[in-house]
Amino acid sequence: MAYVIEGSTGAWEVVIGLEVHAQIISASKLFSGAATAFGAEPNTQVSFVDAAFPGMLPVINRVCVAQAVRTGLGLRAHINLVSRFDRKNYFYPDLPPGYQISQFAHPIVGAGVIEIELADGSTRSIGVTRLHMEQDAGKSLHDQHPGKSCIDLNRAGVALMEIVSEPDLRSPEEAGAYVRKLRSILRYLGTCDGNMEEGSLRADVNVSVRKHGEPYRTRCEVKNVNSIRFVMLAVEAEAMRQVAVWEAGGTVQQETRLFDSGRGVTRPMRSKEDAHDYRYFPDPDLFPLVLDEDWVEQLRRALPELPDEKRARFMRDYGLSAYDAGVLVAEQATALYFEAVARGRDAKQAANWVTGDLFATLNRSGRTIEDSPVSAASLGRMLDLVADGTINGRIAKDVFDAMAETGLAPDAIVQQRGLRQVTDTGAIDAAVAAVLAANPDKVAEFRGGKDKLFGFFVGQVMREMRGKGNPGLVNEALKQALT
Ligand code: ADP
Ligand code: MG
């Protein structure tokens, strides 16, 4: 079902293109040897190059180039063996040279694609226009001094990838799914940690609206949106605003806006600048970047299995639904955990435990799967205990909770708490007899034709046996006793 905004003049379609800035994982900066660690004391990770001292020369960081190429390969994109760095000129206090080194006319990566997955189980291919490398700027700090602003240059010169999408996205959900998927791919590749709170990943959200079948209308760009939820909210708020402008007989002006998450609206920041405003020109301090084809091939061969391939394999090898497979592959650590549990066992059961009880436990305790209180080995062992009849499926829930609480292995819990399944028919018959004796009226009703009461008896017998009865045997015994 297409996402539309209903206005007074009819339905409006929303058109979205995203420019995502992703900080490259690298120990040092794009053109200097200064460190990149997050959270260091201000101005402790700044080289003369980053501070733009006269006469300092940039030297390209090979690791950053490899990371950009690997990302391009992961996005099934064209790798440009020759690319070039340009100066993008503008003044800002946190930009000591007065220009940012970026790639404009000749980016390192050309067209690619990102497959997004939607809640209804469908998928869509979203075009990636390009990926280019550029430097980050420093940071102005306005809360350090009553009358002055301070500058922290730690971030100045840190390597970024800007990943630009085609205007192919059509709803807040699709925009969110795009960022989620891109983030997942970057994390699998180890090229960006995807940490949106720390600013390692941020999105500029371009939005326009149009009537169905029309050419694109003017867009606005909402800058620096730093969570997936905010990307979705910013799309919605900006699209609504534009519909209102058009419907009031006005014209949407191309401009840069900011999302005010407190009020849920976008507000103007500056009128949109065009490329010519930046006076781009090739940086004379840097040679064109020429890549060796064999080196690119080496990088390609060394790529890990990425989310799409893993998802397809999980569906094929484990018979999982597209949805379950998608959830399990979103994070590499989750996929690893799942496979350790599923190998040699009932994969659907493994998937249910991981996406159900395990995720719920992790959410409640605010933990990640890497420090899960229940290891994959323990959960697997617990499934074995169910499969070999040591415990029944109902008691398994209690065993799981106990594992989560104590970190103990399942065998120890079953042993200590006496949770073994009861298959002794003598004990089961005794429990059945006790329940029938305590409920003569219900027995009469059942015998009078009220079949639905059977479930009630099963529940009572199980309760009598403190959940440990073998469900099959309990059913059998009850059937015999009641007829
Ligand atoms: P610029 O270089 O001025 O930022 P681009 O053409 O590179 O402009 O586009 C930037 C982003 O805006 C891309 O992600 C693109 O998909 C998106 N975009 C372009 N036109 C539209 C439009 N009419 N509506 C929504 N997004 C658009
Ligand atoms: Mg742009």
mmCIF file with all atom_site columns, C-alpha atoms in Angstrom, residues 88 90-92 204 220-224 253-258 267-274 277-278:
data_model
loop_
_atom_site.group_PDB
_atom_site.id
_atom_site.type_symbol
_atom_site.label_atom_id
_atom_site.label_alt_id
_atom_site.label_comp_id
_atom_site.label_asym_id
_atom_site.label_entity_id
_atom_site.label_seq_id
_atom_site.pdbx_PDB_ins_code
_atom_site.Cartn_x
_atom_site.Cartn_y
_atom_site.Cartn_z
_atom_site.occupancy
_atom_site.B_iso_or_equiv
_atom_site.pdbx_formal_charge
_atom_site.auth_seq_id
_atom_site.auth_comp_id
_atom_site.auth_asym_id
_atom_site.auth_atom_id
_atom_site.pdbx_PDB_model_num
ATOM 1  C CA . LYS A 1 88  ? 35.060 22.708 -1.266 1.00 0.00 ? 88  LYS A CA 1
ATOM 2  C CA . TYR A 1 90  ? 33.564 27.858 2.661  1.00 0.00 ? 90  TYR A CA 1
ATOM 3  C CA . PHE A 1 91  ? 34.248 29.748 5.864  1.00 0.00 ? 91  PHE A CA 1
ATOM 4  C CA . TYR A 1 92  ? 33.401 28.337 9.242  1.00 0.00 ? 92  TYR A CA 1
ATOM 5  C CA . ASP A 1 204 ? 20.713 14.638 5.450  1.00 0.00 ? 204 ASP A CA 1
ATOM 6  C CA . CYS A 1 220 ? 14.266 20.740 0.908  1.00 0.00 ? 220 CYS A CA 1
ATOM 7  C CA . GLU A 1 221 ? 17.164 19.197 2.760  1.00 0.00 ? 221 GLU A CA 1
ATOM 8  C CA . VAL A 1 222 ? 16.852 18.467 6.474  1.00 0.00 ? 222 VAL A CA 1
ATOM 9  C CA . LYS A 1 223 ? 20.427 18.447 7.835  1.00 0.00 ? 223 LYS A CA 1
ATOM 10 C CA . ASN A 1 224 ? 22.194 16.171 10.302 1.00 0.00 ? 224 ASN A CA 1
ATOM 11 C CA . GLN A 1 253 ? 11.723 27.157 -1.799 1.00 0.00 ? 253 GLN A CA 1
ATOM 12 C CA . GLN A 1 254 ? 14.808 24.979 -2.000 1.00 0.00 ? 254 GLN A CA 1
ATOM 13 C CA . GLU A 1 255 ? 16.523 25.394 1.346  1.00 0.00 ? 255 GLU A CA 1
ATOM 14 C CA . THR A 1 256 ? 18.377 23.685 4.148  1.00 0.00 ? 256 THR A CA 1
ATOM 15 C CA . ARG A 1 257 ? 16.314 23.021 7.265  1.00 0.00 ? 257 ARG A CA 1
ATOM 16 C CA . LEU A 1 258 ? 16.779 21.508 10.718 1.00 0.00 ? 258 LEU A CA 1
ATOM 17 C CA . ARG A 1 267 ? 12.602 24.951 10.594 1.00 0.00 ? 267 ARG A CA 1
ATOM 18 C CA . PRO A 1 268 ? 14.717 26.904 8.111  1.00 0.00 ? 268 PRO A CA 1
ATOM 19 C CA . MET A 1 269 ? 18.487 27.054 8.610  1.00 0.00 ? 269 MET A CA 1
ATOM 20 C CA . ARG A 1 270 ? 19.770 28.707 5.435  1.00 0.00 ? 270 ARG A CA 1
ATOM 21 C CA . SER A 1 271 ? 18.854 29.032 1.782  1.00 0.00 ? 271 SER A CA 1
ATOM 22 C CA . LYS A 1 272 ? 20.264 26.185 -0.271 1.00 0.00 ? 272 LYS A CA 1
ATOM 23 C CA . GLU A 1 273 ? 23.694 26.766 -1.749 1.00 0.00 ? 273 GLU A CA 1
ATOM 24 C CA . ASP A 1 274 ? 24.577 25.347 -5.158 1.00 0.00 ? 274 ASP A CA 1
ATOM 25 C CA . ASP A 1 277 ? 28.870 28.615 -4.490 1.00 0.00 ? 277 ASP A CA 1
ATOM 26 C CA . TYR A 1 278 ? 31.671 26.406 -3.169 1.00 0.00 ? 278 TYR A CA 1
#
